[in-house]
Amino acid sequence: MRLFKIKGGIHPDGRKELAENEKIEQMPLPTLMRIPLKQHTGAPANPIVAKGDTVKKGQVMALSRGAVSATIHAPTSGRIIAIGRFVAPHASGLPEPTITLRPDGEDEWDTLPPPLDPFETDPDTLANRIAEAGVVGLGGAAFPAAVKLNLRNRTELHTLIINAAECEPYITCDDRLMRERAEEIIDGVAIICHTIGVKKALIGVEKNKPEAIKALKKQVAKQDRYDIKVIEVPTRYPTGFAKHLVQILTGLEVPARALTAEVGVIVHNVATTYAIQQAVRFGRPLISRIVTVSGEMITRKGNFEVPIGTPISHIIEHCGGFIDEPEKLLLGGSMMGDPVSSTRAPIIKGSNGILALGRKETSQKPIMPCIRCTSCVAACPCGLMPYEMAARIKADELESAVDIGLRDCIACGSCSFVCPANIPLVQYFNYAKGSLTAKQRAAHKQEETKRLVQFHDERMEKIKKEKQAAMARMKAERAAKKRQKEQEEAAKAKTATPEEASSAPKSEKVRAEA
């Protein structure tokens, strides 16, 4: 099959040999589990359990909220001991709404939804089952899988692409998943094809995974329901980004800030495909994922099936701890992983690796002035000018950086990797994006404050007018009652007999005489 070229890209040292031959091992349960309510793109899930409740494995603990969100399930059985804010697994380390669960050790399953025959079930029912299972993209973005499947209702699709490139250095969790669970993955590919209504599926795997490619091709040969092909793609970073993989496999270029569905293609990660198969065939929700633990500073490297909510510290301890203090401790790959702000933070649905890197693996060098060599331009897979964007950001011209493509940057780090001046370009871009987002939020908050003040003033003016109208009515009613009383007394005085008039009160006699 013909492959198409993409711009830029780099060839970092993969270092996959550290863990690629380690079979998937089940991670034992920790004594405490922290399950954040936001483990996905979109709105945080809404908790439906309370402190003191007991839950079973797979039981719904928080429901999806809004059009883009994902349901959260209990990773094991136990008791809810707290619902509050706890340190989140991202670079800021800021606390997020979190459910704290104390496992009871029984690991008892809740009653799961009945298995479905995917090819005898309508697509809407399948998409609903996948949504109920809380399945999200496991390649990193954590976009709710059912939302992506429902794009079939908005656009005409012709191809499914399974992203099995796994181009990040060190990370081997998808490689091991393909080697050990290829049958389930191919079944998942067929289920997705049926759900989105396409006949063609392409599985893109980097050439450095020969065992995975062999296992997938063996299972593809056993099915004839759909046209599924396993395609070997060049080993180059960042081949695994969805838009670039679409271009490599189909030649279709996805417009900036557009969805791949707009060119008729849906992309799902290979681990997501496995999770979808488990949800449809067995009713199992997404409560665990495969995580690679690697790097020179970790005692035991490997690939582990980790329950969602397991603290990073528990995983490190299970792997024998550190050989020496790591120069960097990352959650994710070496190119796009986030520094671990606290090892108390938990593994979430989007976590694919923990790296403990030594000094030789980080090779930090002094930053020097930009020499305008344009190496970053050649490496950028999005065709941007990183050195020019960085210069504008340094001059605090953030909007100007947006004008030349800041929002199209995928933060892959290729520019920083090749820069001979060791300028941390991607850090500038992440800073600028964060600053712009903060400004947008501040502007939105200001507009919302103005709206609320205006609403308050209008409400108070309305209340004032209503009070004035009520007082005018009351005054008019009192005046009317007074006039009516005087009229009644005057009429009574005219018709009164001399005896009645003499017995009337003095005030009445005076009025009568008058």
PDB file of C-alpha atoms in Angstrom, residues 203-340:
ATOM      1  CA  ILE A 203      -4.233  -0.109  11.446  1.00  0.00           C
ATOM      2  CA  GLY A 204      -1.075   2.000  11.421  1.00  0.00           C
ATOM      3  CA  VAL A 205       1.837   0.427  13.355  1.00  0.00           C
ATOM      4  CA  GLU A 206       5.418   1.703  13.388  1.00  0.00           C
ATOM      5  CA  LYS A 207       7.947  -0.717  11.865  1.00  0.00           C
ATOM      6  CA  ASN A 208       9.794  -1.082  15.178  1.00  0.00           C
ATOM      7  CA  LYS A 209       7.011  -3.383  16.473  1.00  0.00           C
ATOM      8  CA  PRO A 210       7.401  -6.545  14.341  1.00  0.00           C
ATOM      9  CA  GLU A 211       5.857  -8.896  16.928  1.00  0.00           C
ATOM     10  CA  ALA A 212       2.762  -6.721  17.263  1.00  0.00           C
ATOM     11  CA  ILE A 213       2.401  -6.458  13.478  1.00  0.00           C
ATOM     12  CA  LYS A 214       2.651 -10.242  13.153  1.00  0.00           C
ATOM     13  CA  ALA A 215       0.040 -10.863  15.868  1.00  0.00           C
ATOM     14  CA  LEU A 216      -2.436  -8.396  14.336  1.00  0.00           C
ATOM     15  CA  LYS A 217      -2.033  -9.750  10.802  1.00  0.00           C
ATOM     16  CA  LYS A 218      -2.653 -13.282  12.073  1.00  0.00           C
ATOM     17  CA  GLN A 219      -5.999 -12.236  13.572  1.00  0.00           C
ATOM     18  CA  VAL A 220      -6.984 -10.113  10.548  1.00  0.00           C
ATOM     19  CA  ALA A 221      -6.596 -13.217   8.351  1.00  0.00           C
ATOM     20  CA  LYS A 222      -9.223 -14.990  10.471  1.00  0.00           C
ATOM     21  CA  GLN A 223     -12.004 -12.500   9.718  1.00  0.00           C
ATOM     22  CA  ASP A 224     -13.722 -11.548   6.463  1.00  0.00           C
ATOM     23  CA  ARG A 225     -16.459  -9.228   7.669  1.00  0.00           C
ATOM     24  CA  TYR A 226     -14.543  -5.982   6.960  1.00  0.00           C
ATOM     25  CA  ASP A 227     -11.606  -4.850   4.839  1.00  0.00           C
ATOM     26  CA  ILE A 228      -9.002  -4.496   7.609  1.00  0.00           C
ATOM     27  CA  LYS A 229      -5.348  -3.891   6.787  1.00  0.00           C
ATOM     28  CA  VAL A 230      -2.324  -3.702   9.093  1.00  0.00           C
ATOM     29  CA  ILE A 231       0.019  -1.062   7.664  1.00  0.00           C
ATOM     30  CA  GLU A 232       3.661  -0.632   8.666  1.00  0.00           C
ATOM     31  CA  VAL A 233       4.474   3.080   8.922  1.00  0.00           C
ATOM     32  CA  PRO A 234       7.923   4.714   9.233  1.00  0.00           C
ATOM     33  CA  THR A 235       9.445   4.908  12.698  1.00  0.00           C
ATOM     34  CA  ARG A 236       9.447   8.644  13.110  1.00  0.00           C
ATOM     35  CA  TYR A 237       8.132  10.980  15.781  1.00  0.00           C
ATOM     36  CA  PRO A 238       5.344  12.272  15.783  1.00  0.00           C
ATOM     37  CA  THR A 239       3.759   9.714  13.433  1.00  0.00           C
ATOM     38  CA  GLY A 240       1.228   8.865  16.149  1.00  0.00           C
ATOM     39  CA  PHE A 241      -0.618  12.191  15.990  1.00  0.00           C
ATOM     40  CA  ALA A 242      -4.044  11.539  14.478  1.00  0.00           C
ATOM     41  CA  LYS A 243      -3.932  14.105  11.675  1.00  0.00           C
ATOM     42  CA  HIS A 244      -0.448  13.064  10.606  1.00  0.00           C
ATOM     43  CA  LEU A 245      -1.345   9.374  10.620  1.00  0.00           C
ATOM     44  CA  VAL A 246      -4.401  10.151   8.465  1.00  0.00           C
ATOM     45  CA  GLN A 247      -2.163  11.936   5.967  1.00  0.00           C
ATOM     46  CA  ILE A 248       0.429   9.129   5.938  1.00  0.00           C
ATOM     47  CA  LEU A 249      -2.170   6.407   5.331  1.00  0.00           C
ATOM     48  CA  THR A 250      -4.683   8.187   3.069  1.00  0.00           C
ATOM     49  CA  GLY A 251      -2.972  11.291   1.693  1.00  0.00           C
ATOM     50  CA  LEU A 252      -5.826  13.415   3.063  1.00  0.00           C
ATOM     51  CA  GLU A 253      -4.762  16.593   4.856  1.00  0.00           C
ATOM     52  CA  VAL A 254      -7.022  17.630   7.725  1.00  0.00           C
ATOM     53  CA  PRO A 255      -7.525  21.419   7.884  1.00  0.00           C
ATOM     54  CA  ALA A 256      -6.189  23.330  10.887  1.00  0.00           C
ATOM     55  CA  ARG A 257      -8.421  23.061  13.965  1.00  0.00           C
ATOM     56  CA  ALA A 258     -10.751  20.685  12.096  1.00  0.00           C
ATOM     57  CA  LEU A 259     -11.744  17.131  13.008  1.00  0.00           C
ATOM     58  CA  THR A 260     -10.550  14.152  11.007  1.00  0.00           C
ATOM     59  CA  ALA A 261     -14.226  13.299  10.477  1.00  0.00           C
ATOM     60  CA  GLU A 262     -14.456  16.313   8.176  1.00  0.00           C
ATOM     61  CA  VAL A 263     -12.379  14.384   5.619  1.00  0.00           C
ATOM     62  CA  GLY A 264     -14.393  11.194   6.217  1.00  0.00           C
ATOM     63  CA  VAL A 265     -12.023   9.477   8.654  1.00  0.00           C
ATOM     64  CA  ILE A 266     -12.410   8.467  12.311  1.00  0.00           C
ATOM     65  CA  VAL A 267      -9.261   7.706  14.334  1.00  0.00           C
ATOM     66  CA  HIS A 268      -9.215   5.587  17.500  1.00  0.00           C
ATOM     67  CA  ASN A 269      -6.240   4.503  19.566  1.00  0.00           C
ATOM     68  CA  VAL A 270      -5.547   0.764  19.696  1.00  0.00           C
ATOM     69  CA  ALA A 271      -6.041   0.646  23.493  1.00  0.00           C
ATOM     70  CA  THR A 272      -9.358   2.471  23.099  1.00  0.00           C
ATOM     71  CA  THR A 273     -10.364  -0.168  20.563  1.00  0.00           C
ATOM     72  CA  TYR A 274      -9.689  -2.894  23.124  1.00  0.00           C
ATOM     73  CA  ALA A 275     -11.718  -1.017  25.786  1.00  0.00           C
ATOM     74  CA  ILE A 276     -14.636  -0.680  23.351  1.00  0.00           C
ATOM     75  CA  GLN A 277     -14.579  -4.421  22.671  1.00  0.00           C
ATOM     76  CA  GLN A 278     -14.626  -5.195  26.400  1.00  0.00           C
ATOM     77  CA  ALA A 279     -17.544  -2.813  26.996  1.00  0.00           C
ATOM     78  CA  VAL A 280     -19.668  -4.258  24.176  1.00  0.00           C
ATOM     79  CA  ARG A 281     -18.852  -7.954  24.498  1.00  0.00           C
ATOM     80  CA  PHE A 282     -18.746  -8.175  28.315  1.00  0.00           C
ATOM     81  CA  GLY A 283     -20.289  -4.964  29.669  1.00  0.00           C
ATOM     82  CA  ARG A 284     -17.015  -4.067  31.401  1.00  0.00           C
ATOM     83  CA  PRO A 285     -16.453  -0.365  32.098  1.00  0.00           C
ATOM     84  CA  LEU A 286     -13.079   1.333  31.709  1.00  0.00           C
ATOM     85  CA  ILE A 287     -11.590   0.930  35.197  1.00  0.00           C
ATOM     86  CA  SER A 288      -7.983   0.043  34.387  1.00  0.00           C
ATOM     87  CA  ARG A 289      -5.366   0.637  31.720  1.00  0.00           C
ATOM     88  CA  ILE A 290      -1.912  -0.610  30.666  1.00  0.00           C
ATOM     89  CA  VAL A 291       0.928   1.608  31.919  1.00  0.00           C
ATOM     90  CA  THR A 292       4.621   1.397  31.003  1.00  0.00           C
ATOM     91  CA  VAL A 293       7.103   1.974  33.855  1.00  0.00           C
ATOM     92  CA  SER A 294      10.580   2.680  32.513  1.00  0.00           C
ATOM     93  CA  GLY A 295      13.721   4.795  32.682  1.00  0.00           C
ATOM     94  CA  GLU A 296      17.212   4.138  34.027  1.00  0.00           C
ATOM     95  CA  MET A 297      16.355   5.184  37.577  1.00  0.00           C
ATOM     96  CA  ILE A 298      13.529   2.704  38.203  1.00  0.00           C
ATOM     97  CA  THR A 299      14.575  -0.661  39.626  1.00  0.00           C
ATOM     98  CA  ARG A 300      12.151  -2.846  37.661  1.00  0.00           C
ATOM     99  CA  LYS A 301      10.829  -1.845  34.250  1.00  0.00           C
ATOM    100  CA  GLY A 302       7.635  -3.284  32.872  1.00  0.00           C
ATOM    101  CA  ASN A 303       4.090  -2.971  31.569  1.00  0.00           C
ATOM    102  CA  PHE A 304       1.331  -3.147  34.165  1.00  0.00           C
ATOM    103  CA  GLU A 305      -2.443  -3.249  34.072  1.00  0.00           C
ATOM    104  CA  VAL A 306      -3.168  -0.571  36.652  1.00  0.00           C
ATOM    105  CA  PRO A 307      -6.582   0.151  38.223  1.00  0.00           C
ATOM    106  CA  ILE A 308      -7.631   3.756  37.678  1.00  0.00           C
ATOM    107  CA  GLY A 309      -6.972   5.773  40.833  1.00  0.00           C
ATOM    108  CA  THR A 310      -3.811   3.917  41.892  1.00  0.00           C
ATOM    109  CA  PRO A 311      -1.241   6.380  43.349  1.00  0.00           C
ATOM    110  CA  ILE A 312       2.006   6.794  41.407  1.00  0.00           C
ATOM    111  CA  SER A 313       3.895   6.117  44.653  1.00  0.00           C
ATOM    112  CA  HIS A 314       2.282   2.653  44.907  1.00  0.00           C
ATOM    113  CA  ILE A 315       3.402   1.772  41.375  1.00  0.00           C
ATOM    114  CA  ILE A 316       6.972   2.961  42.036  1.00  0.00           C
ATOM    115  CA  GLU A 317       7.079   0.952  45.248  1.00  0.00           C
ATOM    116  CA  HIS A 318       5.782  -2.163  43.452  1.00  0.00           C
ATOM    117  CA  CYS A 319       8.585  -1.722  40.907  1.00  0.00           C
ATOM    118  CA  GLY A 320      11.254  -1.724  43.615  1.00  0.00           C
ATOM    119  CA  GLY A 321      11.609   2.030  44.007  1.00  0.00           C
ATOM    120  CA  PHE A 322      14.340   4.212  42.534  1.00  0.00           C
ATOM    121  CA  ILE A 323      17.931   3.108  41.967  1.00  0.00           C
ATOM    122  CA  ASP A 324      18.895   6.713  42.589  1.00  0.00           C
ATOM    123  CA  GLU A 325      17.033  10.016  42.707  1.00  0.00           C
ATOM    124  CA  PRO A 326      15.727  10.596  39.153  1.00  0.00           C
ATOM    125  CA  GLU A 327      16.715  13.726  37.297  1.00  0.00           C
ATOM    126  CA  LYS A 328      13.171  13.802  35.924  1.00  0.00           C
ATOM    127  CA  LEU A 329      10.023  11.925  36.911  1.00  0.00           C
ATOM    128  CA  LEU A 330       7.465  12.093  34.117  1.00  0.00           C
ATOM    129  CA  LEU A 331       3.895  10.957  33.663  1.00  0.00           C
ATOM    130  CA  GLY A 332       3.783   9.973  29.992  1.00  0.00           C
ATOM    131  CA  GLY A 333       6.530   9.809  27.385  1.00  0.00           C
ATOM    132  CA  SER A 334       9.817  11.665  27.334  1.00  0.00           C
ATOM    133  CA  MET A 335       8.669  14.057  24.579  1.00  0.00           C
ATOM    134  CA  MET A 336       5.237  15.111  25.826  1.00  0.00           C
ATOM    135  CA  GLY A 337       5.050  13.753  29.368  1.00  0.00           C
ATOM    136  CA  ASP A 338       4.265  16.060  32.295  1.00  0.00           C
ATOM    137  CA  PRO A 339       6.579  16.357  35.310  1.00  0.00           C
ATOM    138  CA  VAL A 340       5.107  14.557  38.314  1.00  0.00           C
TER     139      VAL A 340
END
